CSV table of C-alpha atoms and ligand atoms in Angstrom, one decimal:
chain,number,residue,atom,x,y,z
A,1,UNK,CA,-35.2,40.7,49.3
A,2,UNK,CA,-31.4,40.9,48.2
A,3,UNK,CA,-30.5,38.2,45.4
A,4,UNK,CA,-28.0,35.8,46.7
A,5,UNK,CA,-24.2,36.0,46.3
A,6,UNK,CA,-22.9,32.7,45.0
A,7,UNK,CA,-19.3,32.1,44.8
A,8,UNK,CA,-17.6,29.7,42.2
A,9,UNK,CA,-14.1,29.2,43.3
A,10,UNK,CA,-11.2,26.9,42.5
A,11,UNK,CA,-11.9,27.0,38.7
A,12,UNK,CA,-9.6,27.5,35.4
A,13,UNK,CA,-11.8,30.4,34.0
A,14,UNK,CA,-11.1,31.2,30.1
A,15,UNK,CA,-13.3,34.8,30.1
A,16,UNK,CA,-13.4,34.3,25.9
A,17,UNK,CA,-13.0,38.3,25.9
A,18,UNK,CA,-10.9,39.9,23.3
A,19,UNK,CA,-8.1,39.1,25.5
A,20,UNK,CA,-9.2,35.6,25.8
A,21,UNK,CA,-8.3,35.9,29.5
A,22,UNK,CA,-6.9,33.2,31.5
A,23,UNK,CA,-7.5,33.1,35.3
A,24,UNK,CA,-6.3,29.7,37.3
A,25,UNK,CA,-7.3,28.8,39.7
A,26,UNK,CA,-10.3,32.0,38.7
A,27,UNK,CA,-13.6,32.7,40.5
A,28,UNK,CA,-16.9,34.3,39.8
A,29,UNK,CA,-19.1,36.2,41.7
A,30,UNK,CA,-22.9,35.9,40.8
A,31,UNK,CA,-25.6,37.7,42.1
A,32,UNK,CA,-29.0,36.4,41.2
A,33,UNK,CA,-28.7,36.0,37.0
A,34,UNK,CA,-25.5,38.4,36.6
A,35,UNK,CA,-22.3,37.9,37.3
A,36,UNK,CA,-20.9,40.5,39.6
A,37,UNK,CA,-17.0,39.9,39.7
A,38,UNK,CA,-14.3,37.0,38.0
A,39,UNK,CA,-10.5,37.1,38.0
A,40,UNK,CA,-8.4,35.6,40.0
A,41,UNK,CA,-9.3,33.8,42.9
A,42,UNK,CA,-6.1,35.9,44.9
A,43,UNK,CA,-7.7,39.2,43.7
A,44,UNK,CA,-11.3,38.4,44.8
A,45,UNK,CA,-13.0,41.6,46.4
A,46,UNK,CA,-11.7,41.6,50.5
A,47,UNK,CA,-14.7,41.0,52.5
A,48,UNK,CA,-16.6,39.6,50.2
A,49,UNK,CA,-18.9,37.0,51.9
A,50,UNK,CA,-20.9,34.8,49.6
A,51,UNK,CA,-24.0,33.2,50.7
A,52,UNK,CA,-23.2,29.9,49.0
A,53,UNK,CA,-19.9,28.8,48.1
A,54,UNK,CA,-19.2,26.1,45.2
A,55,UNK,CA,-15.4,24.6,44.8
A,56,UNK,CA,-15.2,23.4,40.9
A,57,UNK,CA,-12.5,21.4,41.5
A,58,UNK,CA,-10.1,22.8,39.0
A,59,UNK,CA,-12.6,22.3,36.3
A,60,UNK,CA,-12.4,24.8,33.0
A,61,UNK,CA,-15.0,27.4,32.8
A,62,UNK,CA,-16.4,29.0,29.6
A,63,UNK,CA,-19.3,30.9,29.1
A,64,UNK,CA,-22.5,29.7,28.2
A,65,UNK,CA,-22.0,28.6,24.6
A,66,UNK,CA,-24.2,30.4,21.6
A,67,UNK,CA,-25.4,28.9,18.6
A,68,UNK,CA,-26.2,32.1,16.1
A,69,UNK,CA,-27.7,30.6,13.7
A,70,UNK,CA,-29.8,27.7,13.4
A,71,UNK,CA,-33.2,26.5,11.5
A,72,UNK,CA,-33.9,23.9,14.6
A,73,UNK,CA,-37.9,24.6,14.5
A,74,UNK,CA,-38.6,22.0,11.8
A,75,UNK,CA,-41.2,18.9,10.7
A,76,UNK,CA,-40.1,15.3,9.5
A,77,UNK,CA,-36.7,14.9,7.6
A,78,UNK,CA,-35.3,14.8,4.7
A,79,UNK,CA,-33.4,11.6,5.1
A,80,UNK,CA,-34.5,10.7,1.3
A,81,UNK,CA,-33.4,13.6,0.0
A,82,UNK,CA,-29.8,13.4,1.8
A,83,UNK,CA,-30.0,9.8,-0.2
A,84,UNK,CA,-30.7,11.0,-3.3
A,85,UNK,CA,-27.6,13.7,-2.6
A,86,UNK,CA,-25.2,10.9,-2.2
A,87,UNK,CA,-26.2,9.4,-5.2
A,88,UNK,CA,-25.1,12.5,-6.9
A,89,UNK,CA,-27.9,14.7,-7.1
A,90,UNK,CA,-27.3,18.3,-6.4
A,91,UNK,CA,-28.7,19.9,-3.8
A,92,UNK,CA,-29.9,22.6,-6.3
A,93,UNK,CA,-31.5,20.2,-8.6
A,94,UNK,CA,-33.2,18.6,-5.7
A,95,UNK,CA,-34.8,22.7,-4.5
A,96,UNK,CA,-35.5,23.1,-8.6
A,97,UNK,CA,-37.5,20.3,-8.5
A,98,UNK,CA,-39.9,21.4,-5.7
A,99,UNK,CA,-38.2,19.6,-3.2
A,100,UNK,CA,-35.4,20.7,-0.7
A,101,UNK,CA,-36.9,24.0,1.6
A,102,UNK,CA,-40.4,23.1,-0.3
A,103,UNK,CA,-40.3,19.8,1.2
A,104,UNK,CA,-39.9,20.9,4.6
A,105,UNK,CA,-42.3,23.4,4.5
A,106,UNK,CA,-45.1,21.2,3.5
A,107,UNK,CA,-44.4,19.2,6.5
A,108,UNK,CA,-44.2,22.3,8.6
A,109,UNK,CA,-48.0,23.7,7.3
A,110,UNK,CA,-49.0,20.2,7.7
A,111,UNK,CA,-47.6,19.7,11.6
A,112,UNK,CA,-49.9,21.4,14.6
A,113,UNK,CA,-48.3,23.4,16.5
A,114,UNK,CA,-47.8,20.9,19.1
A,115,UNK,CA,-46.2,18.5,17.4
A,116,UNK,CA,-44.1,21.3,15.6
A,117,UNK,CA,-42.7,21.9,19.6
A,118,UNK,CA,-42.4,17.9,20.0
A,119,UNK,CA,-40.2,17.8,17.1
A,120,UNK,CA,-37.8,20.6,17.9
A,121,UNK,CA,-37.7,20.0,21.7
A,122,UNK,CA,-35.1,17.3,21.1
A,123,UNK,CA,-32.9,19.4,19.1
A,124,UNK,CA,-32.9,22.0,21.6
A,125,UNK,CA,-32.2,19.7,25.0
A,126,UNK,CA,-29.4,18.5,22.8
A,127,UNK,CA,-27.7,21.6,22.4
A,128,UNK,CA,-28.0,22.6,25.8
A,129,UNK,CA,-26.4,19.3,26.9
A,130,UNK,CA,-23.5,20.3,25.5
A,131,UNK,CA,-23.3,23.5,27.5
A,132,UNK,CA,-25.5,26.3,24.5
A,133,UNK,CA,-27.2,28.4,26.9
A,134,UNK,CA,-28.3,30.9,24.1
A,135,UNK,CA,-29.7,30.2,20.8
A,136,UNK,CA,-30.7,31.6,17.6
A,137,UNK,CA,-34.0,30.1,15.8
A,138,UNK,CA,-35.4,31.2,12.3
A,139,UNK,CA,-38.6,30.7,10.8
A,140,UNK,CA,-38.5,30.2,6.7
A,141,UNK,CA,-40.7,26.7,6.4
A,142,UNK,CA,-43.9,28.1,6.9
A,143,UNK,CA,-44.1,30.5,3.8
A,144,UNK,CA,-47.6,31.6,4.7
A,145,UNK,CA,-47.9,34.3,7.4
A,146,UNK,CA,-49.9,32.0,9.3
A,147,UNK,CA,-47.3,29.4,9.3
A,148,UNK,CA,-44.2,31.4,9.8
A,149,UNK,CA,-46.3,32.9,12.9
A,150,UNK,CA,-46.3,29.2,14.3
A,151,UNK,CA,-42.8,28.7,13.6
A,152,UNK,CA,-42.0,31.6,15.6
A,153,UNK,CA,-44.1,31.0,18.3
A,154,UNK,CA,-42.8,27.6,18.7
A,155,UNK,CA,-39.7,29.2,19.2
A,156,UNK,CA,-40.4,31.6,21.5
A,157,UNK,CA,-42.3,28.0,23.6
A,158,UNK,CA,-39.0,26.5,23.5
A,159,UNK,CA,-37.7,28.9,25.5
A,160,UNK,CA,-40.3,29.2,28.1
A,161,UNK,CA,-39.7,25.0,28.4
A,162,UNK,CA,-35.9,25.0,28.8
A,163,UNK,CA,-33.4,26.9,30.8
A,164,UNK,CA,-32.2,28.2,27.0
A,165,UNK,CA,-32.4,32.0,25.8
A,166,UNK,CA,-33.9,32.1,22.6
A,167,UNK,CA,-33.8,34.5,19.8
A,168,UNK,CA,-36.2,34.8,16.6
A,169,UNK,CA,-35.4,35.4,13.4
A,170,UNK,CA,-37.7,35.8,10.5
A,171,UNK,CA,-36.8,33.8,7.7
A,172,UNK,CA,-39.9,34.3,5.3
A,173,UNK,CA,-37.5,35.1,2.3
A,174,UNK,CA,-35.7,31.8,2.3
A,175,UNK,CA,-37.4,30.3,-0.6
A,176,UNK,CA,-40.4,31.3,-2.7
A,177,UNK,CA,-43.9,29.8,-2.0
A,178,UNK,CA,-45.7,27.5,-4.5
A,179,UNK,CA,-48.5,30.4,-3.9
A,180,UNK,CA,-46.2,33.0,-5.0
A,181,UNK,CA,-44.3,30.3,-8.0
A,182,UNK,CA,-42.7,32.6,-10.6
A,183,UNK,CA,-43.2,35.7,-8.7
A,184,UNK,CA,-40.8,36.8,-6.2
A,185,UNK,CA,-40.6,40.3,-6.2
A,186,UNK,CA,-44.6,40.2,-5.2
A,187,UNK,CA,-44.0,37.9,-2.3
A,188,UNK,CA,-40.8,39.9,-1.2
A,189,UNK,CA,-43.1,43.3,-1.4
A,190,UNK,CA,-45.7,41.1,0.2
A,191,UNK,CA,-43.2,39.8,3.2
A,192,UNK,CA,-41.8,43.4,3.6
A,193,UNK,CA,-44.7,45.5,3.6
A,194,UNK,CA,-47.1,43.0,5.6
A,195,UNK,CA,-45.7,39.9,7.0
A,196,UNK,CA,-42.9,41.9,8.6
A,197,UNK,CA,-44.6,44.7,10.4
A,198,UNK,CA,-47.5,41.9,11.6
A,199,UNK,CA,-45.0,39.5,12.9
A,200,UNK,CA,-42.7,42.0,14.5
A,201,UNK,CA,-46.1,43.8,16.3
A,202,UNK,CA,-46.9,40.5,17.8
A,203,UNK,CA,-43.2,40.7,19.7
A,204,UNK,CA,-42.5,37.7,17.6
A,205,UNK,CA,-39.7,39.1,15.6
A,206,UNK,CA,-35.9,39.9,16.9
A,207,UNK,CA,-34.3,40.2,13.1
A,208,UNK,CA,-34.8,39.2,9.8
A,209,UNK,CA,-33.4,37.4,7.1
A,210,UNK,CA,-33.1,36.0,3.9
A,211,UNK,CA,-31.6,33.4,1.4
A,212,UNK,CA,-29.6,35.6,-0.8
A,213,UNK,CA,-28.3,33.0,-3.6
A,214,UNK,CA,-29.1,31.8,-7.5
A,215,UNK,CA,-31.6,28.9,-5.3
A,216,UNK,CA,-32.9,32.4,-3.1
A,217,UNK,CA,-33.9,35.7,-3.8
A,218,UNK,CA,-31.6,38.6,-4.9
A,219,UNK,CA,-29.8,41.0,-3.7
A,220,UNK,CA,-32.5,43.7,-5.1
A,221,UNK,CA,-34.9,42.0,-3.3
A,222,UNK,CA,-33.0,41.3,-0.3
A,223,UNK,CA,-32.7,45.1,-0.4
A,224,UNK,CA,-36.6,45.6,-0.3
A,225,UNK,CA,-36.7,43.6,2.8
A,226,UNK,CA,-33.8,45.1,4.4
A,227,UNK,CA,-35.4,48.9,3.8
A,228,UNK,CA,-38.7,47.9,5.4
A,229,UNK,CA,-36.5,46.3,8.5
A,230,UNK,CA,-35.0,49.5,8.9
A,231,UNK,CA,-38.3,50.7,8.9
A,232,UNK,CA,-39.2,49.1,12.0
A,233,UNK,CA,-35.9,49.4,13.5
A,234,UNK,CA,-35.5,45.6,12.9
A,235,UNK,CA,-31.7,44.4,12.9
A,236,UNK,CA,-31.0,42.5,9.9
A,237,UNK,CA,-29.3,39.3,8.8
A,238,UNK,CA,-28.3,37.2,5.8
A,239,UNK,CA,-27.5,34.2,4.3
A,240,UNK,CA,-25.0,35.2,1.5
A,241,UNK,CA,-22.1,33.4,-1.0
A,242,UNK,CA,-23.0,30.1,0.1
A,243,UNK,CA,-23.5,28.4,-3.1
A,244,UNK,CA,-23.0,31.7,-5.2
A,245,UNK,CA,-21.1,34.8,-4.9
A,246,UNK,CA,-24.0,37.4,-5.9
A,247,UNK,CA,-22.3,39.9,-3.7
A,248,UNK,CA,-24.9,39.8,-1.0
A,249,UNK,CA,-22.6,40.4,1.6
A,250,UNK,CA,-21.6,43.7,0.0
A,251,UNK,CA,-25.3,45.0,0.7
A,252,UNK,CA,-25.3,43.3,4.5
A,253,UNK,CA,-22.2,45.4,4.8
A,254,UNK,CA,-23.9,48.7,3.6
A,255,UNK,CA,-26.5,48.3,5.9
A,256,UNK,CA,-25.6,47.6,9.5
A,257,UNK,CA,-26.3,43.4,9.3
A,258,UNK,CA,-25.4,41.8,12.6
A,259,UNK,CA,-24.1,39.0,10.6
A,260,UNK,CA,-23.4,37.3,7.5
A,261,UNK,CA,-23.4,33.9,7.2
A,262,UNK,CA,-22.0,30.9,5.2
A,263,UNK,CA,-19.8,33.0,3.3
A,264,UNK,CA,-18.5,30.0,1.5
A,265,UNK,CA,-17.6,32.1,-2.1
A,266,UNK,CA,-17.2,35.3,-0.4
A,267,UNK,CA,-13.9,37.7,-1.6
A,268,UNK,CA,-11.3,39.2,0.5
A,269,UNK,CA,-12.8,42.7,-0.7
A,270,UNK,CA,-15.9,41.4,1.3
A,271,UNK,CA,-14.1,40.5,4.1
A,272,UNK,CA,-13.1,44.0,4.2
A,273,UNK,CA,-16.7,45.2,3.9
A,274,UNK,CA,-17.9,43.2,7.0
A,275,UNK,CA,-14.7,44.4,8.5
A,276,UNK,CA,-15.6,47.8,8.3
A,277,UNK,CA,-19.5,47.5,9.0
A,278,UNK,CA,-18.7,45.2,12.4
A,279,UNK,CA,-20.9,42.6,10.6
A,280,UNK,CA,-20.0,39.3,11.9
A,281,UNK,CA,-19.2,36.6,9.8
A,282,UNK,CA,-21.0,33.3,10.5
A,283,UNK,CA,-19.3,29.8,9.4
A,284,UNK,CA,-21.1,26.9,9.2
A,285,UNK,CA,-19.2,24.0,8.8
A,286,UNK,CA,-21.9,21.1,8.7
A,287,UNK,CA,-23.5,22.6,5.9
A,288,UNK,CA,-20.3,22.4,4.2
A,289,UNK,CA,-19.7,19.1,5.4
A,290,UNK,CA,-23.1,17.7,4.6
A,291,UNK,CA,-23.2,19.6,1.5
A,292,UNK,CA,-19.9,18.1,0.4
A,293,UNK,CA,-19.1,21.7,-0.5
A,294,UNK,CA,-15.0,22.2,-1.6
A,295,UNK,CA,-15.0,26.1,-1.7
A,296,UNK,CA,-13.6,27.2,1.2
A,297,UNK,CA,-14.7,30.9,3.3
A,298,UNK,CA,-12.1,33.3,2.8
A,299,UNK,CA,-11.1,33.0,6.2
A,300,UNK,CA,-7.4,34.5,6.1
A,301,UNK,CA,-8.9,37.4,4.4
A,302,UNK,CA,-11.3,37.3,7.0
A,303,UNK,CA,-8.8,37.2,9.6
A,304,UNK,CA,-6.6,39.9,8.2
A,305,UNK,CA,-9.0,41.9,7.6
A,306,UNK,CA,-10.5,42.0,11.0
A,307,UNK,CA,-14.0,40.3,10.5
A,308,UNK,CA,-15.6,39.1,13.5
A,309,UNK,CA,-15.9,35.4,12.8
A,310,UNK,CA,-18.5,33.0,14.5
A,311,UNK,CA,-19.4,29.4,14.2
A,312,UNK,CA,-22.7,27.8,14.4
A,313,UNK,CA,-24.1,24.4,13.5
A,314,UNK,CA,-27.2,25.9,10.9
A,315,UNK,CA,-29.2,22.7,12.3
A,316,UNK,CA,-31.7,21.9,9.6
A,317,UNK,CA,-33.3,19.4,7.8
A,318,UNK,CA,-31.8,19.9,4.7
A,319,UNK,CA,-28.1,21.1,4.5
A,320,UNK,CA,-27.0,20.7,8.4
A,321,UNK,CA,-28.9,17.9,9.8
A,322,UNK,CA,-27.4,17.8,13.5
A,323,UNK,CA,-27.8,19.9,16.9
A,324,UNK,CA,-24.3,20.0,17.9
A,325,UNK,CA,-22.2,22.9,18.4
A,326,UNK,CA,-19.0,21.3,19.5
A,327,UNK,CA,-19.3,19.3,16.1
A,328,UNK,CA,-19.3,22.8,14.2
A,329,UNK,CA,-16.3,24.0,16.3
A,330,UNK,CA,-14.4,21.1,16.2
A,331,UNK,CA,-15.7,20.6,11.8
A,332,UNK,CA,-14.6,24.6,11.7
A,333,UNK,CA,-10.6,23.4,12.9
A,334,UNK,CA,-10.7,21.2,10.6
A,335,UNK,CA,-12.5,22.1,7.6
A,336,UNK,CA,-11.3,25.9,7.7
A,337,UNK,CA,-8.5,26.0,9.9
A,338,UNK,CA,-9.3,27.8,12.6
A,339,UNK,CA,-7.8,27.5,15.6
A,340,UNK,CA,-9.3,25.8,19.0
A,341,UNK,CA,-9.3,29.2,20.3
A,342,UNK,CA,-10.8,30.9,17.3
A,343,UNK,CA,-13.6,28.3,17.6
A,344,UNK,CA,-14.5,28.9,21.3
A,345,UNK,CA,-14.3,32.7,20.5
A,346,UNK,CA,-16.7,31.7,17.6
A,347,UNK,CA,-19.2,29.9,19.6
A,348,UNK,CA,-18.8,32.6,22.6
A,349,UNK,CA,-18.1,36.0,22.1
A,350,UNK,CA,-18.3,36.7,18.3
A,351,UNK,CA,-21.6,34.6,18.2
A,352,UNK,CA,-23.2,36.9,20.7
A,353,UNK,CA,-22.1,40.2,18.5
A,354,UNK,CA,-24.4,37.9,15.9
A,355,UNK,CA,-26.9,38.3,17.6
A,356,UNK,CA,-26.8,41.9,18.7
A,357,UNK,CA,-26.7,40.3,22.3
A,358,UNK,CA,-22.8,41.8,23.0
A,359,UNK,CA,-23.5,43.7,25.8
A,360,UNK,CA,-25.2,40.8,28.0
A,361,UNK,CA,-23.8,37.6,26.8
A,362,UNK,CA,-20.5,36.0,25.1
A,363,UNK,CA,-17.9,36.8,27.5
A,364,UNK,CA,-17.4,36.3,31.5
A,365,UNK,CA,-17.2,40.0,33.0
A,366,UNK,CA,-19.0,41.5,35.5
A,367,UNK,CA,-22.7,42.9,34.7
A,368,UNK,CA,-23.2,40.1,32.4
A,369,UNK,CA,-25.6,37.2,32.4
A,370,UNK,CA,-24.1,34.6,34.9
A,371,UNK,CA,-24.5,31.5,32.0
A,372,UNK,CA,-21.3,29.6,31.8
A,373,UNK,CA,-20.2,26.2,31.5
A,374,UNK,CA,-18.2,23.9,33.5
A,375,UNK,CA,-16.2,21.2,31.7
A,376,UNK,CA,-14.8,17.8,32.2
A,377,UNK,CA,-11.5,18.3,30.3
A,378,UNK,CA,-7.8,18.9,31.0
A,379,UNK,CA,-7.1,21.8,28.3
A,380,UNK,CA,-9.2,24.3,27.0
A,381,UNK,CA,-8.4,23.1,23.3
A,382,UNK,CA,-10.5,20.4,23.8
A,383,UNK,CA,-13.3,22.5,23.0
A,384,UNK,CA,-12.3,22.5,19.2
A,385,UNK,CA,-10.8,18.7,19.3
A,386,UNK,CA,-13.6,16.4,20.7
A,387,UNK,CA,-15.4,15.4,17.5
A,388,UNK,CA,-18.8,13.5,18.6
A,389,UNK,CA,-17.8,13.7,22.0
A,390,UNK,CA,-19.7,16.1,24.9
A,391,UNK,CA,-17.3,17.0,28.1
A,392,UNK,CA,-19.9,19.1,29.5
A,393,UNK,CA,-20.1,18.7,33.4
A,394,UNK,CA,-22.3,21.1,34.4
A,395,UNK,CA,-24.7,24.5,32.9
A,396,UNK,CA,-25.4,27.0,35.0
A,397,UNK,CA,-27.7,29.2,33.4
A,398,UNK,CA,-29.2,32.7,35.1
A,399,UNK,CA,-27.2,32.0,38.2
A,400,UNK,CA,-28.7,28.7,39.0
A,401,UNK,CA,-27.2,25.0,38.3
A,402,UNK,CA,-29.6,23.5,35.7
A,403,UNK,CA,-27.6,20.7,34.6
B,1,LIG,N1,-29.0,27.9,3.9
B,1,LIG,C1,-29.0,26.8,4.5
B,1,LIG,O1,-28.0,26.2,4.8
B,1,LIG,C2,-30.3,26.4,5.0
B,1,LIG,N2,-31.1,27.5,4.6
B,1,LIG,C3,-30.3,28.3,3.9
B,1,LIG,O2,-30.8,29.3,3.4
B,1,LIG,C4,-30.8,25.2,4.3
B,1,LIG,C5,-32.2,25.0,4.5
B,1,LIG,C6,-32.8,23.7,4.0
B,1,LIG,O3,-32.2,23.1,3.0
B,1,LIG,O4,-33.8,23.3,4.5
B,2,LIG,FE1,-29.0,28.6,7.4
C-alpha cells in the first residue's frame, strides 16, 4: 500500500541547511517517514494532492532537534558531590579521591537494568518535550563489560519506548576501573582488543569514545582504542581539552573523528586540524556552567577556520546535570558567543554531522527523515534566547504527530 502524502502548509520553515534557508509562509511534503518536498508554499509541485492536509498557522518550523552528545543512561546523583564543588572542592580532587565517574559507576553496577531504564526514561521524555527527536547516549559508568553491555542496552530500550532515535556510543575509556587501579594501558588493551569487538558484534555499538584529559586516559592510549575502532570500521569520538590541553584533538583530527567535544583549552592550530578533517566540534556549555570553568573554546578560531561547531547539553550526573537542549543553546550565546543562528545550526545540522547521521537527519530537504518541530514563538531567535523556557508546540517524528 502507498505511504500517505501529508501536507504541512502555512508554516515559517527555517530548513537549518548551510544556507539556513528561509521559506514563509513554507510547506513540506512527507511521505510516510521522509520528507519528499519543502520550499515555498507558491512553489509547491502543481498537482500535488496530499491525502491529509495540516495548516500550521504561521508557526516556525525546525527540524527535529539533536543532542550529540550526552551521558543520559545514569544511576542516583551526585547532588553531594555538586555540594562539596561549591564549597570549593575541585572537580578533579573530588575523581582523585575515588569519587566523581567512580561514584556513578558504582550506582550503575549496583542498579538492575530496570531501574537503570526508570531512571533515564525521565531525562529522555524531557528532551523530547522540547522538540530532540534524535539523541546520542554513551555508556562509561559500567566499567565492566557486563555493565557497559547494560548501559548500552538500556539505551538502545529507550528508543524502542519513545518516538526518539537513539544512537550508542561506547564510552568504556572514560575513567579507569577500581579493578584495573594503577593500570591503564592493560584496561585500554583490554577495552580495545575485547570489550570493543564483543560489544560492537552484539549491534550494541554505533562509535566509540574516550576521556582524553590529565583525570582520563592519554592520547597514546586513546590511540590504541582508536586503531582497534578502525579495525572494526567503528567511527570514533572524543572528549578532548576540556580540563587540559594534551593535544587530543590533534589525534581525533588525524584519524577521521566525527566529533570532538568540550574543546574548552583547545588552540586555533586545532581548530584548523578539525577544520581540515571535517571533525565537528562539540560545545558543551553546562558542563562549563556547572563546572564553573573560565577558559573559553576557541571559538573565533573555530569559526575562521571553518570547524563545524555543534552544541549539546552532555547531560550527566557529574559535570552537566540537566536534560535540556534549549538551555545549552541558549548557555552557548551566552557563555561563548554564538549567535542564535549558530546555536540552532548547532543543535540541527552540525549535530547530525556528529553523529555521522548527515545524510538522513539535521536539515529539512527532501529524502530526509520527516522529524521537525513546530514552535510557539514569533522569531526564530528565540531558539537561542529562552533560558528555562520550552516553546515547543508540537514534534512530529517519522511523519506522524507524536506530541
Ligand atoms: N566529560 C564530561 O563532562 C563527563 N564525562 C566526561 O568525560 C563528566 C562525567 C561525570 O562526571 O560523570
Ligand atoms: Fe561528556
Amino acid at each position: 500500500m502507498a505511504e500517505t502524502l501529508h501536507l504541512w502548509r502555512n508554516a515559517r520553515i527555517a530548513a537549518c541547511d548551510a544556507a539556513m534557508a528561509r521559506f514563509a509562509p513554507g510547506a513540506l511534503l512527507t511521505r510516510g517517514p521522509r520528507i519528499e518536498w519543502v520550499g515555498a508554499e507558491r512553489d509547491l509541485p502543481a498537482g500535488c494532492r496530499p491525502d491529509e492536509s495540516h495548516d500550521l498557522g504561521g508557526a516556525w518550523v525546525t527540524p527535529g532537534l539533536i543532542d550529540c552528545h550526552t551521558h543520559l543512561v545514569f544511576a542516583g546523583t551526585r547532588a553531594g558531590e555538586y555540594a562539596e564543588r561549591l564549597l570549593g572542592r575541585s572537580y578533579q580532587e573530588i575523581a582523585r579521591a575515588g569519587g566523581g565517574i567512580l561514584s556513578s559507576m558504582r550506582a550503575v553496577r549496583a542498579a538492575s537494568e530496570q531501574q537503570l531504564f526508570d531512571e533515564s526514561l525521565p531525562r529522555l521524555e524531557s528532551l523530547l518535550a522540547e522538540g530532540v527527536t534524535t539523541v546520542e547516549i554513551k555508556s562509561g559508568y559500567g566499567l565492566t563489560l557486563k555493565d557497559e553491555a547494560k548501559m548500552l542496552r538500556v539505551a538502545r530500550s529507550l528508543a524502542r519506548a519513545l518516538p526518539v532515535t537513539v544512537t550508542t556510543t561506547l564510552l568504556a575509556a572514560h575513567a579507569v576501573p577500581p579493578e584495573y587501579a594503577g593500570r591503564p594501558d592493560a584496561y585500554i588493551d583490554e577495552v580495545a582488543a575485547e570489550w570493543l569487538p564483543t560489544l560492537h558484534s552484539e549491534g550494541l555499538v554505533d562509535a566509540v569514545d574516550i576521556f582524553c584529559e590529565n583525570v582520563g586516559f592519554s592520547v597514546k592510549q586513546a590511540e590504541k582504542l582508536f586503531a582497534s575502532a578502525a579495525r572494526l570500521g567503528v567511527p570514533v569520538k572524543m572528549h578532548a581539552e576540556q580540563l587540559s590541553n594534551l593535544g587530543g584533538s590533534l589525534l581525533a583530527a588525524r584519524h577521521g573523528a566525527l566529533s570532538c567535544d568540550h574543546l574548552e583549552y583547545a588552540t586555533a592550530a586545532e581548530a584548523q586540524a578539525l577544520a581540515g578533517a571535517g571533525t565537528v566540534a562539540v560545545l558543551l556549555p553546562v558542563a562549563f556552567f556547572c563546572l564553573a570553568q573560565e577558559h573559553e573554546p576557541p571559538v573565533a578560531a573555530l569559526r575562521s577556520a571553518g570547524t563545524g561547531i555543534a552544541i549539546a547539553t552532555d547531560c550527566n550526573p557529574g559535570s552537566a546535570p540537566g536534560s535540556s537542549l534549549l538551555l545549552a543553546m541558549s548557555m552557548a550565546t551566552r557563555l561563548f558567543g554564538l549567535t542564535c543562528e549558530e546555536a540552532l545550526a548547532g543543535a540541527t545540522r552540525h549535530a547530525a554531522r556528529a553523529l555521522g547521521m548527515q545524510e538522513e537527519r539535521g536539515t529539512l530537504a527532501a529524502g530526509k527523515a520527516a522529524d521537525f518541530i513546530v514552535w510557539r514563538i514569533g522569531e526564530l531567535e528565540e531558539l537561542g534566547y529562552w533560558s528555562g523556557f520550552n516553546p515547543c508546540r508540537s514534534v512530529v517524528k517519522a511523519g506522524r504527530l507524536v506530541s
